[in-house]
PDB file of C-alpha atoms in Angstrom:
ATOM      1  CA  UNK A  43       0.000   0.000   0.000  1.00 61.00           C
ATOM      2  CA  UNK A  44       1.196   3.484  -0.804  1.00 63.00           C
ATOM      3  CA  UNK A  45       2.409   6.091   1.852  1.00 85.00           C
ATOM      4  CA  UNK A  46       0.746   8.556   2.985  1.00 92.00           C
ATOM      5  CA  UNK A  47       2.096  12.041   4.502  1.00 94.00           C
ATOM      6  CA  UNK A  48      -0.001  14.149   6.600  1.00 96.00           C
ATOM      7  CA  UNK A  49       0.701  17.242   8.823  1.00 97.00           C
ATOM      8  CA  UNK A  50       1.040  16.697  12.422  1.00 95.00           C
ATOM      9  CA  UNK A  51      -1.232  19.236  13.616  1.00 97.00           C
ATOM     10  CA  UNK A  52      -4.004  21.732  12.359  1.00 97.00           C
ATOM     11  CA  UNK A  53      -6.595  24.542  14.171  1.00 97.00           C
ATOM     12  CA  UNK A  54      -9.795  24.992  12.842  1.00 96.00           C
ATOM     13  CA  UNK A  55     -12.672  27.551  14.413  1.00 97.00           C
ATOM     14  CA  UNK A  56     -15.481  26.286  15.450  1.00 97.00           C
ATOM     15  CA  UNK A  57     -17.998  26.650  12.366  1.00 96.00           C
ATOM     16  CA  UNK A  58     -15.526  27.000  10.160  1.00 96.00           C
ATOM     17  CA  UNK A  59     -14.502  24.790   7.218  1.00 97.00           C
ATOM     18  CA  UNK A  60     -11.716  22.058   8.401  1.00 97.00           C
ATOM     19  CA  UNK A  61      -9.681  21.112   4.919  1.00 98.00           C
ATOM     20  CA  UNK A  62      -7.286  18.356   5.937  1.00 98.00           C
ATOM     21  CA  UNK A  63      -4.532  17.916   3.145  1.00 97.00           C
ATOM     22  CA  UNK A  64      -2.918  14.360   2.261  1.00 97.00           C
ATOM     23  CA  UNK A  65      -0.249  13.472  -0.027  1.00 96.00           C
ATOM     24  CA  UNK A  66       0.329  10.262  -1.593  1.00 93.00           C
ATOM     25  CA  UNK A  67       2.627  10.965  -4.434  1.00 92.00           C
ATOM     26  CA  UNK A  68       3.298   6.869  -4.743  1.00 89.00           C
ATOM     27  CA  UNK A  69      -0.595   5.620  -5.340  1.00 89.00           C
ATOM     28  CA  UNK A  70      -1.183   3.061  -7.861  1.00 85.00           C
ATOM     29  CA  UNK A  71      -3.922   2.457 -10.156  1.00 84.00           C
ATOM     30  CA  UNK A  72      -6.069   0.619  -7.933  1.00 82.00           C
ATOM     31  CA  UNK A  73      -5.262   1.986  -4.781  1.00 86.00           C
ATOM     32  CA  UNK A  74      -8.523   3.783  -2.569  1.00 89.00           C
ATOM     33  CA  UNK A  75      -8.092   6.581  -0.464  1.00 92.00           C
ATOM     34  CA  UNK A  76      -9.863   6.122   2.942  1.00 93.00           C
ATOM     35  CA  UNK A  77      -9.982   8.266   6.022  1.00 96.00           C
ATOM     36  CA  UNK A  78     -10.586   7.544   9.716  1.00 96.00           C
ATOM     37  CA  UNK A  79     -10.577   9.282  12.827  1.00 97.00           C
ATOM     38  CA  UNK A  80      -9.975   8.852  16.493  1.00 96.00           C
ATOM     39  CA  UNK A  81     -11.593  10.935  18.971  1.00 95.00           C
ATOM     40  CA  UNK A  82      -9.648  10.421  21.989  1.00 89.00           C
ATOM     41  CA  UNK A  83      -9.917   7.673  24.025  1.00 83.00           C
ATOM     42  CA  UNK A  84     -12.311   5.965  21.366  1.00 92.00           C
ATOM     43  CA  UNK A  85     -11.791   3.158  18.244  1.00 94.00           C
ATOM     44  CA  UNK A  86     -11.393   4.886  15.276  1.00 95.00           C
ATOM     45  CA  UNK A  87     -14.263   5.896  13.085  1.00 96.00           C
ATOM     46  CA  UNK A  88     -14.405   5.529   9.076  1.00 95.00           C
ATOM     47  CA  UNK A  89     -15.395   9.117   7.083  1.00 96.00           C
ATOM     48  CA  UNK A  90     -15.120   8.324   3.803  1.00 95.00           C
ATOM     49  CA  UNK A  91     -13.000   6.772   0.668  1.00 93.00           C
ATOM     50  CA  UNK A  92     -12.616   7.248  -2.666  1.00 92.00           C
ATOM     51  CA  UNK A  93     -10.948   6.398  -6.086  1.00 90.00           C
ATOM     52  CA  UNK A  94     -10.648   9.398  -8.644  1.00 90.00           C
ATOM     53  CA  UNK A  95     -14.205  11.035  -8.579  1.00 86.00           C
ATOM     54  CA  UNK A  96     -14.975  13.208  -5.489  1.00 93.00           C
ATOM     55  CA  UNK A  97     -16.790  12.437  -3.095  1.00 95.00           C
ATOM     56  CA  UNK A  98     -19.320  12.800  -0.468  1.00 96.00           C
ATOM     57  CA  UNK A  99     -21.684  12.178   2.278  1.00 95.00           C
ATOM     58  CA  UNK A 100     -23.465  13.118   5.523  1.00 94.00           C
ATOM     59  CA  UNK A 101     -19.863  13.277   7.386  1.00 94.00           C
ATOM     60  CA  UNK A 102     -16.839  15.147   4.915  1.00 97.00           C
ATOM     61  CA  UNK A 103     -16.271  15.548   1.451  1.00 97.00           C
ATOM     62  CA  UNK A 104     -13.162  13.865  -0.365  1.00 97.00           C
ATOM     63  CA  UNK A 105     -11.635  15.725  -2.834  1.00 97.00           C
ATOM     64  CA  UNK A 106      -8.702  14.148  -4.918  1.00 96.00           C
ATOM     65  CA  UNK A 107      -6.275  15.836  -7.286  1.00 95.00           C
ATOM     66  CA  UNK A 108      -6.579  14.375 -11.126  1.00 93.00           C
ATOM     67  CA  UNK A 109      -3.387  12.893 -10.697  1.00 94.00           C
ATOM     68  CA  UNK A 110      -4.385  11.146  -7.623  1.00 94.00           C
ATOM     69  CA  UNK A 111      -1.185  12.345  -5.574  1.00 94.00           C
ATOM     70  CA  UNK A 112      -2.657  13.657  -3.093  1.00 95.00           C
ATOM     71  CA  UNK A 113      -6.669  14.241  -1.451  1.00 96.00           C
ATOM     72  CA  UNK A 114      -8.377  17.014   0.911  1.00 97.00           C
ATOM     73  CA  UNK A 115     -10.737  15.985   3.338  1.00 98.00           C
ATOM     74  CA  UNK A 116     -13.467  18.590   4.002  1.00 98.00           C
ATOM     75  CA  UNK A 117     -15.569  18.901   7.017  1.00 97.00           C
ATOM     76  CA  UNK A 118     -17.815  21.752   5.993  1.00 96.00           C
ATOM     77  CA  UNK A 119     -19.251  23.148   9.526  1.00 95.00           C
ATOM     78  CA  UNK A 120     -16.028  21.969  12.188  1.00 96.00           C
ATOM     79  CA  UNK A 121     -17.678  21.704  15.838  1.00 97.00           C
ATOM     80  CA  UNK A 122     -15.824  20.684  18.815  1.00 97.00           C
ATOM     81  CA  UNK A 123     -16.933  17.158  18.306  1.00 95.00           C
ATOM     82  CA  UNK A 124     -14.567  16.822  15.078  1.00 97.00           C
ATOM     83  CA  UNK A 125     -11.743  17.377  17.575  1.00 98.00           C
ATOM     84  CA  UNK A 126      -9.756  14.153  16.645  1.00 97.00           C
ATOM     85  CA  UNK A 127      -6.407  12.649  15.461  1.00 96.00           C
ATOM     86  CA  UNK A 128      -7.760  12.060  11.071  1.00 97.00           C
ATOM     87  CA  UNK A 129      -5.905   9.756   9.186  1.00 96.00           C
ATOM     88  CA  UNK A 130      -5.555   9.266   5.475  1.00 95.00           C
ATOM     89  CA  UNK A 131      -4.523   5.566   4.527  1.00 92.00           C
ATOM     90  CA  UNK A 132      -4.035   4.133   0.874  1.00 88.00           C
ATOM     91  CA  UNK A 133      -5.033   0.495   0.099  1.00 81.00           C
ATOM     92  CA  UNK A 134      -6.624  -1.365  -2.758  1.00 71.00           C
ATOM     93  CA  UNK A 135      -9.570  -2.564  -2.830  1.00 62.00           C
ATOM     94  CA  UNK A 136      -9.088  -6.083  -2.964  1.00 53.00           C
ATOM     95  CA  UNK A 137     -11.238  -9.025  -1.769  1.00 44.00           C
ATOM     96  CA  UNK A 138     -13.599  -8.787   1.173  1.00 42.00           C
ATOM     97  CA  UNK A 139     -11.587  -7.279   4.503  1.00 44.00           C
ATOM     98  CA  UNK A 140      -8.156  -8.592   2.626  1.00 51.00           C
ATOM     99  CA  UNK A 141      -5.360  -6.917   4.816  1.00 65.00           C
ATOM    100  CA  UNK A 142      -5.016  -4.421   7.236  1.00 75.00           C
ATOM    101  CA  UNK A 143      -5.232  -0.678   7.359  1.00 84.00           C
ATOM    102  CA  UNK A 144      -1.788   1.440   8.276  1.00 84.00           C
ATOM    103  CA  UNK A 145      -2.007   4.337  10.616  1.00 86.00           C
ATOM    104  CA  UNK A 146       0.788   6.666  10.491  1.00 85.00           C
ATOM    105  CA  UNK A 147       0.770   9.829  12.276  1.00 87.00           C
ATOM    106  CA  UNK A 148      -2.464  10.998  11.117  1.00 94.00           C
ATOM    107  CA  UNK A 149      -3.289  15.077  11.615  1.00 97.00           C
ATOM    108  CA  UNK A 150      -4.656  16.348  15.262  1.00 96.00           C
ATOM    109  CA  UNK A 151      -7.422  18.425  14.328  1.00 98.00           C
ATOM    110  CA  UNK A 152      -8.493  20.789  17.158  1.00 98.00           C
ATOM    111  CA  UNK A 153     -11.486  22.793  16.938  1.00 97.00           C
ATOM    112  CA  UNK A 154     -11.261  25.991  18.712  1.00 96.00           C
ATOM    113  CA  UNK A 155     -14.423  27.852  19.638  1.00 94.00           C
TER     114      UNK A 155
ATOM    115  CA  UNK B  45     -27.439  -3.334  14.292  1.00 55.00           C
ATOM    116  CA  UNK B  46     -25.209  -3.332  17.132  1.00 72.00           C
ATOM    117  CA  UNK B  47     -21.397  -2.172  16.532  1.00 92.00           C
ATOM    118  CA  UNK B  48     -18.323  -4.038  17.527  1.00 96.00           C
ATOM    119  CA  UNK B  49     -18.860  -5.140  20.652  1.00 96.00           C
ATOM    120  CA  UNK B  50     -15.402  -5.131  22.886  1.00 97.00           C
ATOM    121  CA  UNK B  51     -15.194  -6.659  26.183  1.00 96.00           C
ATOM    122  CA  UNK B  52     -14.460  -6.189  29.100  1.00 97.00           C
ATOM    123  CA  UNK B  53     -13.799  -2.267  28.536  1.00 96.00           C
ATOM    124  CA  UNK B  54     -10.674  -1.615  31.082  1.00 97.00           C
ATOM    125  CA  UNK B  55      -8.597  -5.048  32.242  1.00 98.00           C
ATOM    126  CA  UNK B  56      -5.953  -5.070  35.045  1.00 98.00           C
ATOM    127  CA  UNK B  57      -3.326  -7.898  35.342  1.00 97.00           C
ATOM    128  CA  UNK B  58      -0.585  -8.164  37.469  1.00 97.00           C
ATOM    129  CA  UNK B  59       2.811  -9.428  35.591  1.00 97.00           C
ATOM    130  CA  UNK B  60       2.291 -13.137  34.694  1.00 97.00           C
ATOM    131  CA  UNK B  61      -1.552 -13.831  34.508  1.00 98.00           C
ATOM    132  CA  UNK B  62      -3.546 -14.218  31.621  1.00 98.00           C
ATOM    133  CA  UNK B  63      -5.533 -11.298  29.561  1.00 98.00           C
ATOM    134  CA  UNK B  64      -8.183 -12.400  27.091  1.00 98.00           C
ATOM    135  CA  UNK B  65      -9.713 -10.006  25.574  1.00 98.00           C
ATOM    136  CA  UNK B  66     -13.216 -10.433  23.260  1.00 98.00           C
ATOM    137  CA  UNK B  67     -14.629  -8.881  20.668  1.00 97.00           C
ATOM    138  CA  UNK B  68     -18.220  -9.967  18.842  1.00 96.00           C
ATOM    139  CA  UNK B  69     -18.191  -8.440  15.134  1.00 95.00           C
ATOM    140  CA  UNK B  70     -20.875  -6.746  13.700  1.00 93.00           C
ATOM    141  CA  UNK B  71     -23.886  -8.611  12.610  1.00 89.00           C
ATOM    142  CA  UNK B  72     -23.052 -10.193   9.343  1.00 85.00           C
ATOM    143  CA  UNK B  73     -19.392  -9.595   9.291  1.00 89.00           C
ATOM    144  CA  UNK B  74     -16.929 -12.457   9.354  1.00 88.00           C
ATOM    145  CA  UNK B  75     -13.797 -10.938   9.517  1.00 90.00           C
ATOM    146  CA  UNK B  76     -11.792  -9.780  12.230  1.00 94.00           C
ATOM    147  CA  UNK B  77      -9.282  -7.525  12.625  1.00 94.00           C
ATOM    148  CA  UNK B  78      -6.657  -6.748  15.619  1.00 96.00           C
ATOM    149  CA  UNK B  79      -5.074  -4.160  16.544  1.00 96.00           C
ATOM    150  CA  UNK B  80      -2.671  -2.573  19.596  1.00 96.00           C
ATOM    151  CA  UNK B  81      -2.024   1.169  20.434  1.00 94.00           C
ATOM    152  CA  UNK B  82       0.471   1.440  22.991  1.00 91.00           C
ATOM    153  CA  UNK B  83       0.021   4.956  24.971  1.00 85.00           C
ATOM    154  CA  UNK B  84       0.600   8.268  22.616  1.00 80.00           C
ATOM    155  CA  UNK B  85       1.231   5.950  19.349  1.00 84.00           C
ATOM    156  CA  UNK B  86      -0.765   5.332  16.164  1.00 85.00           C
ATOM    157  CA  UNK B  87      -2.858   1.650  16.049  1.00 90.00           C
ATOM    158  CA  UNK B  88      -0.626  -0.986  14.861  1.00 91.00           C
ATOM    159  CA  UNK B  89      -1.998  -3.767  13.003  1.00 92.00           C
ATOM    160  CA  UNK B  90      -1.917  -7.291  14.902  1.00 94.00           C
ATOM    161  CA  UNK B  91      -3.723  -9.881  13.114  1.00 93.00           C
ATOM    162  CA  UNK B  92      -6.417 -10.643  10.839  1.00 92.00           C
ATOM    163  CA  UNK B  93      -9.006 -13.277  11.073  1.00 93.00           C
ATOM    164  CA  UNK B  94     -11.844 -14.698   9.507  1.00 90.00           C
ATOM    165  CA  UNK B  95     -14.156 -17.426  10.721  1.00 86.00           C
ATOM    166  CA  UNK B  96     -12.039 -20.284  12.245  1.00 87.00           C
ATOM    167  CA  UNK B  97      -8.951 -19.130  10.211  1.00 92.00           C
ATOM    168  CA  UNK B  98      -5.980 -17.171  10.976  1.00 93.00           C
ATOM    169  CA  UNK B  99      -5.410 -14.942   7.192  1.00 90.00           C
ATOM    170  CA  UNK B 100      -2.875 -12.934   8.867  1.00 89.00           C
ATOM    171  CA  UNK B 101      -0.746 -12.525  11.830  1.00 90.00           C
ATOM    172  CA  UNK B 102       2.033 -10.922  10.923  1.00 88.00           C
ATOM    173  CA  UNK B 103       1.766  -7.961  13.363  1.00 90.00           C
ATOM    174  CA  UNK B 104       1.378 -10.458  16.584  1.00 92.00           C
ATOM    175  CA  UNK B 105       4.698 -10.588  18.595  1.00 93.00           C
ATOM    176  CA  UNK B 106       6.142 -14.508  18.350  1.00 90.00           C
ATOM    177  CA  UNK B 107       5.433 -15.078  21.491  1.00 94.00           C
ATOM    178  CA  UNK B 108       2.746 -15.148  24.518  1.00 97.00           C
ATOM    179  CA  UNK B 109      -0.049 -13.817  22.134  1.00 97.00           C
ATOM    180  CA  UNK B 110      -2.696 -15.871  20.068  1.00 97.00           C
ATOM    181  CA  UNK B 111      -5.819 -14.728  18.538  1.00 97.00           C
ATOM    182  CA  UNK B 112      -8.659 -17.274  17.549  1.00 96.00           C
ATOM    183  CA  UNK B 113     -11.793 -16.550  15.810  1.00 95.00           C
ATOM    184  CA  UNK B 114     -14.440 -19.802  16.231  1.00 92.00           C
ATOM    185  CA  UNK B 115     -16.881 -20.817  14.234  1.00 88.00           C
ATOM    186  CA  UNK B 116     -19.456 -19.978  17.281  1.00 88.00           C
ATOM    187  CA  UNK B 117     -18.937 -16.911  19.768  1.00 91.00           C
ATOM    188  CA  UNK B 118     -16.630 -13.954  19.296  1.00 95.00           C
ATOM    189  CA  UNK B 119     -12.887 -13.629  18.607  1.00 97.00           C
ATOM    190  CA  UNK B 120     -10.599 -13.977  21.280  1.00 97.00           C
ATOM    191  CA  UNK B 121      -7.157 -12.144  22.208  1.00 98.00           C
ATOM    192  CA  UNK B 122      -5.291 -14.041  24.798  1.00 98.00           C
ATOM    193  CA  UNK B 123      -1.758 -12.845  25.896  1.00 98.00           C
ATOM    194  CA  UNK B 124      -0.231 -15.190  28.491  1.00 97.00           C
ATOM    195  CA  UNK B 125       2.346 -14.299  31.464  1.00 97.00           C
ATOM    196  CA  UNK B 126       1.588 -10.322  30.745  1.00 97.00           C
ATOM    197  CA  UNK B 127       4.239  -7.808  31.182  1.00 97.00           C
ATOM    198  CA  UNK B 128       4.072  -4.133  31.846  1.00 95.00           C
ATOM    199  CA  UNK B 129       5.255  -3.190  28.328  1.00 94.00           C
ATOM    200  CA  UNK B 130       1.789  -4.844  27.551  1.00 96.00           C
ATOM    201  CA  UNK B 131      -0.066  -2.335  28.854  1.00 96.00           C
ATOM    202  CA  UNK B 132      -1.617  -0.669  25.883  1.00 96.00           C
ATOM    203  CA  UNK B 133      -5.563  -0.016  24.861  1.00 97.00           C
ATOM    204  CA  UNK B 134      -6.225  -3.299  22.123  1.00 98.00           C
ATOM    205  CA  UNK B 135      -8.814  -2.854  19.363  1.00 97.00           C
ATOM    206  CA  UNK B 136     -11.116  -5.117  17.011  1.00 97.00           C
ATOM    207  CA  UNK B 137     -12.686  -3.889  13.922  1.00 95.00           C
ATOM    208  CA  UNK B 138     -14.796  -6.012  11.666  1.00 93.00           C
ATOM    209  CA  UNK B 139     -15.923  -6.140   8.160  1.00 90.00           C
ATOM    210  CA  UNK B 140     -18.228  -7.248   6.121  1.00 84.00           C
ATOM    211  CA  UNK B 141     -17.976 -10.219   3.479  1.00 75.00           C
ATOM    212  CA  UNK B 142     -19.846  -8.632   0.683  1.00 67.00           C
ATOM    213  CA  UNK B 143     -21.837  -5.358  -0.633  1.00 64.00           C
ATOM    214  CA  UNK B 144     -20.194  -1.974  -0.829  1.00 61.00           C
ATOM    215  CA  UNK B 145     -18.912  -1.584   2.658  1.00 63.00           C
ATOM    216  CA  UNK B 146     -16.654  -4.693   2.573  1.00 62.00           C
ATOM    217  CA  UNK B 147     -13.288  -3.330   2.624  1.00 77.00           C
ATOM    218  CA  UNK B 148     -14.481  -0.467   5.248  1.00 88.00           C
ATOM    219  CA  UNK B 149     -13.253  -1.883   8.893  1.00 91.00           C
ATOM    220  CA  UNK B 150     -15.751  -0.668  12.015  1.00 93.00           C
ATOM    221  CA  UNK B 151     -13.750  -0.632  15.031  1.00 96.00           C
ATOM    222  CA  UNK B 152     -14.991  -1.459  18.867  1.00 97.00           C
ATOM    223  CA  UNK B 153     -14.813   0.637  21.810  1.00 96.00           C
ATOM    224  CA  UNK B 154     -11.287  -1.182  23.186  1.00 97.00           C
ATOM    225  CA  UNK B 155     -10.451  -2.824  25.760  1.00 98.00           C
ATOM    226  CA  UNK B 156      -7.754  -0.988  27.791  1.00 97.00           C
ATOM    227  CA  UNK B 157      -5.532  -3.380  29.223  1.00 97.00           C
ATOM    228  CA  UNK B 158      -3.354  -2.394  32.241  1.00 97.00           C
ATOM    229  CA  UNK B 159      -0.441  -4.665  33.780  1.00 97.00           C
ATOM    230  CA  UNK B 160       0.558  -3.945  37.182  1.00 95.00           C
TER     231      UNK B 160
END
């Protein structure tokens, strides 16, 4: 699975748009983009994934570049609840639940209000 | 539909006992997935399961840990004669076998396991 590279840390204000970047210069052809989040002290949560079309749904939006190498995950209205550590992960999309998930570093969002 | 069910929640050992740790999968899912953050780190992937078969454990230390998913009841993380540098909060995510959500991984609550 391709790397992924994410900054460490980000601020958002409350009610503001939260636009976490993601590179992943090395994707393949088949390779997803997914992102998860922890909220402290919690099991990580799926947001959303995506191939080459953007995307979206009730949580974020995905946008990824036409060249793949790298995605922005939106959360349009940030509330202290979205406080979290987000991580961007690369896999293909193999056969059912085939192999793991990697979480680097991920970026610690905090909401401020 | 219930979520991952992960039990029990916190678990304290003294060096040398047992730990098992359980986790029931989501209604309908069959595979099982394992994995240990140790305190300020990122998850690290343990081992993967799917009814009555190991697919992959190469993220379980050699030693003192096994993971067994039967074909009745939930999965099962036992680590024998526990040491401190166990102490770490363990999570299972599971997965579906079909449909569009099947290579999206729902994770349980944790089980936080402390060894005194």
């Amino acid at each position: 699975d391709a790397k992924t590279t994410q900054p460490p840390s980000m601020d958002c204000a409350e009610g503001r748009a939260a636009n976490l970047p993601c590179n992943h210069s090395t994707i393949s052809g088949n390779e997803y983009v997914y992102w998860y989040r922890q909220i402290h002290s919690q099991g990580p949560q799926y947001i959303i994934h995506g191939l080459k079309n953007n995307e979206t749904n009730e949580m974020a939006s995905l946008i990824i570049t036409e060249d793949r190498k790298s995605s922005t995950l939106i959360l349009p209205h940030a509330t202290l609840r979205d406080t979290a550590v987000y991580y961007c992960i690369v896999r293909s999309k193999g056969t059912a639940g085939a192999n793991n998930l990697f979480f680097g570093t991920g970026t610690r969002l905090t909401v401020i209000p | 539909n219930a979520g991952v069910m992960q039990n029990p929640r916190h678990l304290v050992r003294r060096r040398g006992q047992e730990a098992r740790l359980r986790c029931s999968p989501m209604k309908g899912h069959s595979h099982v997935y394992w994995y240990r953050q140790l305190p300020e780190e990122g998850l690290k992937f343990m081992v993967y399961l799917q009814k009555e078969n190991i697919i992959d454990e190469s993220g379980m230390p050699k030693e003192r840990f096994s993971a067994e998913f039967p074909k009745e009841g939930p999965s099962i993380l036992r680590i024998q004669q526990v040491v401190r540098g166990d102490s770490a909060a363990y999570f299972c995510a599971s997965s579906p076998d079909q449909g569009l959500a099947k290579n999206i991984q729902y994770f349980g609550a944790g089980t936080r396991l402390s060894v005194l």
